[in-house]
């Protein structure tokens, strides 16, 4: 069986170190050099010939980290790695998965082509914004689910009158899966946007009177949607409202919005490093989840047990 080696890009070194530790080995030795003009030059400081190489890198902020990952893949292939798996805890540009208006890019497909052209043999990621992005790849893709992290946490809270809420119509499927697992009801916040990151109006579909509401989303960016949804839900008589979101992008005034919101807490994972601490933000780790998936891939076993 080929030897397994795990390397980290510059975006998520702490998560990569935790994944390697959970897997049972140290991170590989990789130098990520930069020229004075910002041009990147990754190089491996140990032999990876004939190895299964796993490269861990979230693509947020997207441009530099994505290019760095592509260069790492290319360098690994040219160093005669047996297989190269790009482990992308947060897959950037996933919100651009279709032409929703004229003359725009389908960026998620372009990124898939770039990673494949760079030489990736496999992709491993978690909670894509749109599940159909899996079909953009002609190589194997392991799509892990954040529910394996959030379900045990929610059970530990022992909420007495639980109900789940989707912050928009697009997230109904994701929210329904949680509601089905806990055997409770769900509601939907129907939103309308004027432009990106700006919610024009929102209406609640369903009854939340005296309920402990959990908003479910795959990512939180400026937190405008979640905060507006929390306010509406509490106005409709909910007992409490908290949110779970796999990817804490948290850009713009996100931290300020969350601190000033009616949310009791926002629970995210460490697929993206947080920029600052917040009394309302709790971070759970996906390290064990990815380490188990890497074990399954290298051992040619099923990853079905990793899904709730």
Short mmCIF file of C-alpha atoms in Angstrom, two decimals:
data_model
loop_
_atom_site.label_atom_id
_atom_site.label_comp_id
_atom_site.label_asym_id
_atom_site.label_seq_id
_atom_site.Cartn_x
_atom_site.Cartn_y
_atom_site.Cartn_z
CA UNK A 1 0.00 0.00 0.00
CA UNK A 2 1.40 3.45 -0.92
CA UNK A 3 2.58 5.62 1.95
CA UNK A 4 0.25 8.46 2.97
CA UNK A 5 1.57 12.00 3.42
CA UNK A 6 -0.44 15.04 4.49
CA UNK A 7 0.57 18.63 3.71
CA UNK A 8 -0.95 21.99 4.56
CA UNK A 9 -1.41 25.13 2.53
CA UNK A 10 -1.06 28.52 4.19
CA UNK A 11 -4.79 29.12 4.74
CA UNK A 12 -5.73 26.49 7.33
CA UNK A 13 -2.52 25.31 9.05
CA UNK A 14 -4.13 24.69 12.46
CA UNK A 15 -6.92 22.58 10.99
CA UNK A 16 -4.41 20.67 8.84
CA UNK A 17 -2.26 19.96 11.88
CA UNK A 18 -5.32 18.71 13.78
CA UNK A 19 -6.35 16.48 10.86
CA UNK A 20 -2.84 15.00 10.62
CA UNK A 21 -2.72 14.43 14.38
CA UNK A 22 -6.12 12.74 14.33
CA UNK A 23 -4.97 10.62 11.39
CA UNK A 24 -1.91 9.59 13.39
CA UNK A 25 1.06 11.32 11.82
CA UNK A 26 2.80 14.67 11.53
CA UNK A 27 2.31 17.10 8.68
CA UNK A 28 4.74 16.78 5.81
CA UNK A 29 7.52 19.33 5.26
CA UNK A 30 6.50 21.88 2.64
CA UNK A 31 7.91 25.33 1.88
CA UNK A 32 5.50 27.97 0.58
CA UNK A 33 7.84 30.67 -0.73
CA UNK A 34 6.80 33.99 -2.24
CA UNK A 35 8.63 36.41 -4.51
CA UNK A 36 8.51 40.09 -3.63
CA UNK A 37 5.73 40.67 -6.16
CA UNK A 38 3.54 38.01 -4.51
CA UNK A 39 4.25 35.17 -6.94
CA UNK A 40 4.00 31.84 -5.09
CA UNK A 41 6.40 28.90 -5.29
CA UNK A 42 5.57 25.81 -3.20
CA UNK A 43 8.17 23.05 -2.87
CA UNK A 44 8.24 19.71 -1.02
CA UNK A 45 11.19 19.19 1.30
CA UNK A 46 10.86 15.41 1.38
CA UNK A 47 10.31 12.67 -1.15
CA UNK A 48 6.68 12.00 -2.10
CA UNK A 49 7.44 9.61 -4.96
CA UNK A 50 4.79 6.89 -5.08
CA UNK A 51 2.85 8.35 -2.11
CA UNK A 52 -0.81 9.12 -1.56
CA UNK A 53 -0.58 12.87 -1.01
CA UNK A 54 -3.34 14.83 0.73
CA UNK A 55 -3.16 18.62 0.40
CA UNK A 56 -5.30 20.55 2.89
CA UNK A 57 -6.37 24.04 1.88
CA UNK A 58 -9.61 26.00 2.20
CA UNK A 59 -10.08 28.56 -0.56
CA UNK A 60 -11.07 31.60 1.49
CA UNK A 61 -10.15 34.29 0.61
CA UNK A 62 -10.51 32.58 -2.69
CA UNK A 63 -7.98 33.76 -5.28
CA UNK A 64 -4.51 33.36 -3.70
CA UNK A 65 -5.39 30.22 -1.74
CA UNK A 66 -6.91 28.56 -4.78
CA UNK A 67 -3.85 29.29 -6.93
CA UNK A 68 -1.57 28.11 -4.14
CA UNK A 69 -3.49 24.84 -3.97
CA UNK A 70 -3.22 24.38 -7.75
CA UNK A 71 0.54 24.98 -7.57
CA UNK A 72 0.84 22.47 -4.70
CA UNK A 73 -1.04 19.88 -6.77
CA UNK A 74 1.14 20.52 -9.82
CA UNK A 75 4.34 20.27 -7.77
CA UNK A 76 3.18 16.97 -6.22
CA UNK A 77 2.37 15.45 -9.61
CA UNK A 78 5.74 16.54 -11.00
CA UNK A 79 7.41 14.96 -7.95
CA UNK A 80 5.88 11.62 -8.97
CA UNK A 81 3.21 11.33 -6.25
CA UNK A 82 1.06 8.24 -6.76
CA UNK A 83 -2.26 10.01 -6.14
CA UNK A 84 -3.00 13.61 -5.14
CA UNK A 85 -6.15 14.42 -3.18
CA UNK A 86 -7.11 18.06 -2.69
CA UNK A 87 -8.75 18.32 0.71
CA UNK A 88 -10.80 21.52 0.54
CA UNK A 89 -12.76 21.96 3.80
CA UNK A 90 -14.37 25.12 2.37
CA UNK A 91 -14.83 25.16 -1.40
CA UNK A 92 -14.89 28.80 -2.53
CA UNK A 93 -16.96 30.11 -5.47
CA UNK A 94 -19.58 27.42 -4.78
CA UNK A 95 -22.30 30.10 -4.71
CA UNK A 96 -21.71 30.66 -8.44
CA UNK A 97 -22.96 27.27 -9.60
CA UNK A 98 -25.32 28.35 -12.40
CA UNK A 99 -26.26 31.24 -14.68
CA UNK A 100 -28.91 32.98 -12.58
CA UNK A 101 -28.75 36.08 -14.80
CA UNK A 102 -27.32 36.83 -18.26
CA UNK A 103 -23.60 37.14 -18.98
CA UNK A 104 -22.14 35.74 -15.75
CA UNK A 105 -19.58 33.03 -15.09
CA UNK A 106 -20.35 29.58 -13.70
CA UNK A 107 -17.35 29.96 -11.43
CA UNK A 108 -17.76 26.66 -9.57
CA UNK A 109 -17.37 24.73 -12.84
CA UNK A 110 -14.31 26.78 -13.78
CA UNK A 111 -12.71 25.98 -10.40
CA UNK A 112 -13.47 22.28 -10.90
CA UNK A 113 -11.73 22.39 -14.27
CA UNK A 114 -8.72 24.22 -12.79
CA UNK A 115 -8.23 21.67 -10.00
CA UNK A 116 -8.55 18.76 -12.42
CA UNK A 117 -6.19 20.36 -14.94
CA UNK A 118 -3.65 21.00 -12.17
CA UNK A 119 -3.53 17.24 -11.65
CA UNK A 120 -5.84 16.44 -8.71
CA UNK A 121 -6.90 12.78 -8.70
CA UNK A 122 -9.53 13.25 -6.00
CA UNK A 123 -11.38 16.02 -4.16
CA UNK A 124 -12.52 15.91 -0.54
CA UNK A 125 -14.74 18.69 0.77
CA UNK A 126 -17.56 19.44 3.20
CA UNK A 127 -21.05 20.90 2.73
CA UNK A 128 -20.87 22.37 -0.74
CA UNK A 129 -23.21 25.34 -1.15
CA UNK A 130 -24.87 23.44 -3.97
CA UNK A 131 -24.71 19.64 -4.04
CA UNK A 132 -24.83 19.50 -7.83
CA UNK A 133 -21.27 20.87 -7.94
CA UNK A 134 -20.19 17.25 -7.39
CA UNK A 135 -21.24 16.68 -10.99
CA UNK A 136 -18.83 19.36 -12.21
CA UNK A 137 -15.92 16.99 -11.50
CA UNK A 138 -14.90 14.01 -13.63
CA UNK A 139 -12.75 12.68 -10.78
CA UNK A 140 -13.93 11.13 -7.48
CA UNK A 141 -15.28 13.62 -4.93
CA UNK A 142 -15.95 12.82 -1.27
CA UNK A 143 -18.65 15.19 -0.04
CA UNK A 144 -18.65 15.12 3.76
CA UNK A 145 -21.58 16.39 5.80
CA UNK A 146 -21.37 18.84 8.68
CA UNK A 147 -24.35 17.15 10.35
CA UNK A 148 -21.89 14.62 11.78
CA UNK A 149 -20.48 17.53 13.81
CA UNK A 150 -23.66 19.45 14.63
CA UNK A 151 -26.07 16.63 15.55
CA UNK A 152 -24.11 15.47 18.64
CA UNK A 153 -23.77 19.10 19.77
CA UNK A 154 -27.49 19.81 19.38
CA UNK A 155 -28.33 16.65 21.28
CA UNK A 156 -26.07 17.80 24.12
CA UNK A 157 -28.15 21.00 24.45
CA UNK A 158 -31.28 18.93 25.18
CA UNK A 159 -33.63 21.59 23.80
CA UNK A 160 -37.14 20.81 24.98
CA UNK A 161 -39.25 22.26 22.18
CA UNK A 162 -36.96 21.97 19.17
CA UNK A 163 -37.82 23.07 15.66
CA UNK A 164 -35.55 23.74 12.67
CA UNK A 165 -35.68 26.71 10.32
CA UNK A 166 -34.25 27.33 6.87
CA UNK A 167 -33.11 30.95 6.33
CA UNK A 168 -34.10 30.69 2.66
CA UNK A 169 -35.97 28.43 0.25
CA UNK A 170 -32.71 27.07 -1.20
CA UNK A 171 -31.75 25.51 2.13
CA UNK A 172 -35.00 23.59 2.66
CA UNK A 173 -33.47 20.21 1.78
CA UNK A 174 -30.60 20.66 4.23
CA UNK A 175 -32.96 21.78 7.00
CA UNK A 176 -35.44 19.00 6.33
CA UNK A 177 -32.68 16.42 6.85
CA UNK A 178 -32.08 17.75 10.38
CA UNK A 179 -35.82 17.91 11.14
CA UNK A 180 -36.25 14.33 9.93
CA UNK A 181 -33.33 13.08 12.04
CA UNK A 182 -34.70 14.72 15.21
CA UNK A 183 -38.31 13.88 14.24
CA UNK A 184 -39.49 17.48 14.63
CA UNK A 185 -41.07 20.12 12.39
CA UNK A 186 -39.43 22.82 10.31
CA UNK A 187 -40.24 26.33 9.09
CA UNK A 188 -38.91 28.42 6.20
CA UNK A 189 -37.85 32.05 5.91
CA UNK A 190 -38.65 33.21 2.40
CA UNK A 191 -36.23 36.00 1.47
CA UNK A 192 -35.84 38.31 -1.50
CA UNK A 193 -32.52 39.97 -2.40
CA UNK A 194 -32.00 43.24 -4.26
CA UNK A 195 -28.28 42.48 -4.65
CA UNK A 196 -25.59 40.19 -3.22
CA UNK A 197 -25.26 40.30 0.60
CA UNK A 198 -28.35 42.49 0.95
CA UNK A 199 -31.76 41.10 1.94
CA UNK A 200 -34.66 43.28 0.76
CA UNK A 201 -37.54 41.43 2.47
CA UNK A 202 -38.23 38.24 4.42
CA UNK A 203 -41.34 36.35 5.53
CA UNK A 204 -41.70 33.37 7.88
CA UNK A 205 -43.63 30.33 6.68
CA UNK A 206 -44.68 28.18 9.64
CA UNK A 207 -45.39 28.39 13.38
CA UNK A 208 -42.60 28.95 15.92
CA UNK A 209 -44.66 29.92 18.97
CA UNK A 210 -42.82 28.87 22.19
CA UNK A 211 -40.25 26.89 20.17
CA UNK A 212 -36.48 26.57 20.49
CA UNK A 213 -35.51 27.35 16.92
CA UNK A 214 -32.30 26.25 15.18
CA UNK A 215 -31.51 28.00 11.91
CA UNK A 216 -29.57 25.75 9.50
CA UNK A 217 -27.24 27.00 6.77
CA UNK A 218 -24.11 25.83 4.97
CA UNK A 219 -22.25 29.13 5.35
CA UNK A 220 -22.57 32.51 7.01
CA UNK A 221 -21.01 35.46 5.20
CA UNK A 222 -22.09 38.92 6.40
CA UNK A 223 -24.68 37.23 8.69
CA UNK A 224 -27.37 39.60 7.41
CA UNK A 225 -29.76 36.81 6.49
CA UNK A 226 -29.34 34.86 9.74
CA UNK A 227 -29.71 37.95 11.93
CA UNK A 228 -32.80 39.14 10.08
CA UNK A 229 -34.30 35.64 10.28
CA UNK A 230 -33.58 35.47 14.02
CA UNK A 231 -35.36 38.78 14.61
CA UNK A 232 -38.43 37.71 12.64
CA UNK A 233 -38.56 34.31 14.38
CA UNK A 234 -38.46 35.89 17.85
CA UNK A 235 -41.09 38.43 16.82
CA UNK A 236 -43.32 35.47 15.96
CA UNK A 237 -43.10 34.17 19.54
CA UNK A 238 -40.16 31.77 19.53
CA UNK A 239 -38.62 30.92 22.92
CA UNK A 240 -35.02 31.03 21.60
CA UNK A 241 -33.14 31.03 18.31
CA UNK A 242 -29.63 29.87 17.48
CA UNK A 243 -27.91 29.06 14.18
CA UNK A 244 -25.61 26.36 12.86
CA UNK A 245 -23.52 26.93 9.73
CA UNK A 246 -20.61 24.80 8.56
CA UNK A 247 -18.50 27.57 7.05
CA UNK A 248 -17.88 30.81 8.93
CA UNK A 249 -16.89 33.14 6.09
CA UNK A 250 -17.78 36.10 8.35
CA UNK A 251 -16.88 39.02 6.10
CA UNK A 252 -17.82 42.70 6.25
CA UNK A 253 -19.73 43.57 9.43
CA UNK A 254 -20.49 39.94 10.26
CA UNK A 255 -19.05 39.97 13.79
CA UNK A 256 -20.83 43.23 14.62
CA UNK A 257 -24.09 41.92 13.15
CA UNK A 258 -23.90 38.72 15.18
CA UNK A 259 -23.05 40.48 18.46
CA UNK A 260 -26.00 42.87 18.00
CA UNK A 261 -28.44 40.18 16.84
CA UNK A 262 -31.09 38.23 18.74
CA UNK A 263 -29.20 34.98 18.14
CA UNK A 264 -28.33 33.17 21.38
CA UNK A 265 -25.35 31.61 19.58
CA UNK A 266 -23.88 30.85 16.17
CA UNK A 267 -22.21 27.46 15.90
CA UNK A 268 -19.70 27.06 13.06
CA UNK A 269 -16.77 24.75 12.26
CA UNK A 270 -13.08 25.44 11.72
CA UNK A 271 -13.14 24.93 7.93
CA UNK A 272 -12.24 28.65 7.82
CA UNK A 273 -10.13 30.25 10.57
CA UNK A 274 -12.11 32.87 12.51
CA UNK A 275 -10.68 36.39 12.48
CA UNK A 276 -11.68 37.36 16.02
CA UNK A 277 -13.32 35.95 19.13
CA UNK A 278 -17.00 36.53 19.84
CA UNK A 279 -19.13 35.65 22.85
CA UNK A 280 -21.86 34.41 20.52
CA UNK A 281 -19.72 32.28 18.20
CA UNK A 282 -18.84 28.68 19.07
CA UNK A 283 -16.39 26.78 16.85
CA UNK A 284 -16.49 22.98 16.47
CA UNK A 285 -13.71 21.09 14.69
CA UNK A 286 -14.01 18.93 11.57
CA UNK A 287 -10.53 17.45 12.07
CA UNK A 288 -11.69 13.99 13.16
CA UNK A 289 -14.26 13.86 10.35
CA UNK A 290 -11.63 14.54 7.67
CA UNK A 291 -9.08 12.23 9.31
CA UNK A 292 -11.59 9.36 9.24
CA UNK A 293 -12.36 10.12 5.59
CA UNK A 294 -8.66 10.04 4.71
CA UNK A 295 -8.35 6.67 6.51
CA UNK A 296 -11.30 5.38 4.47
CA UNK A 297 -9.82 6.60 1.17
CA UNK A 298 -6.35 5.16 1.83
CA UNK A 299 -7.85 1.91 3.11
CA UNK A 300 -10.35 1.63 0.25
CA UNK A 301 -13.29 1.41 2.67
CA UNK A 302 -16.69 3.12 2.66
CA UNK A 303 -17.24 6.58 4.13
CA UNK A 304 -20.95 5.93 4.70
CA UNK A 305 -20.42 5.58 8.45
CA UNK A 306 -19.37 9.26 8.57
CA UNK A 307 -22.89 10.41 7.67
CA UNK A 308 -25.63 10.95 10.26
#
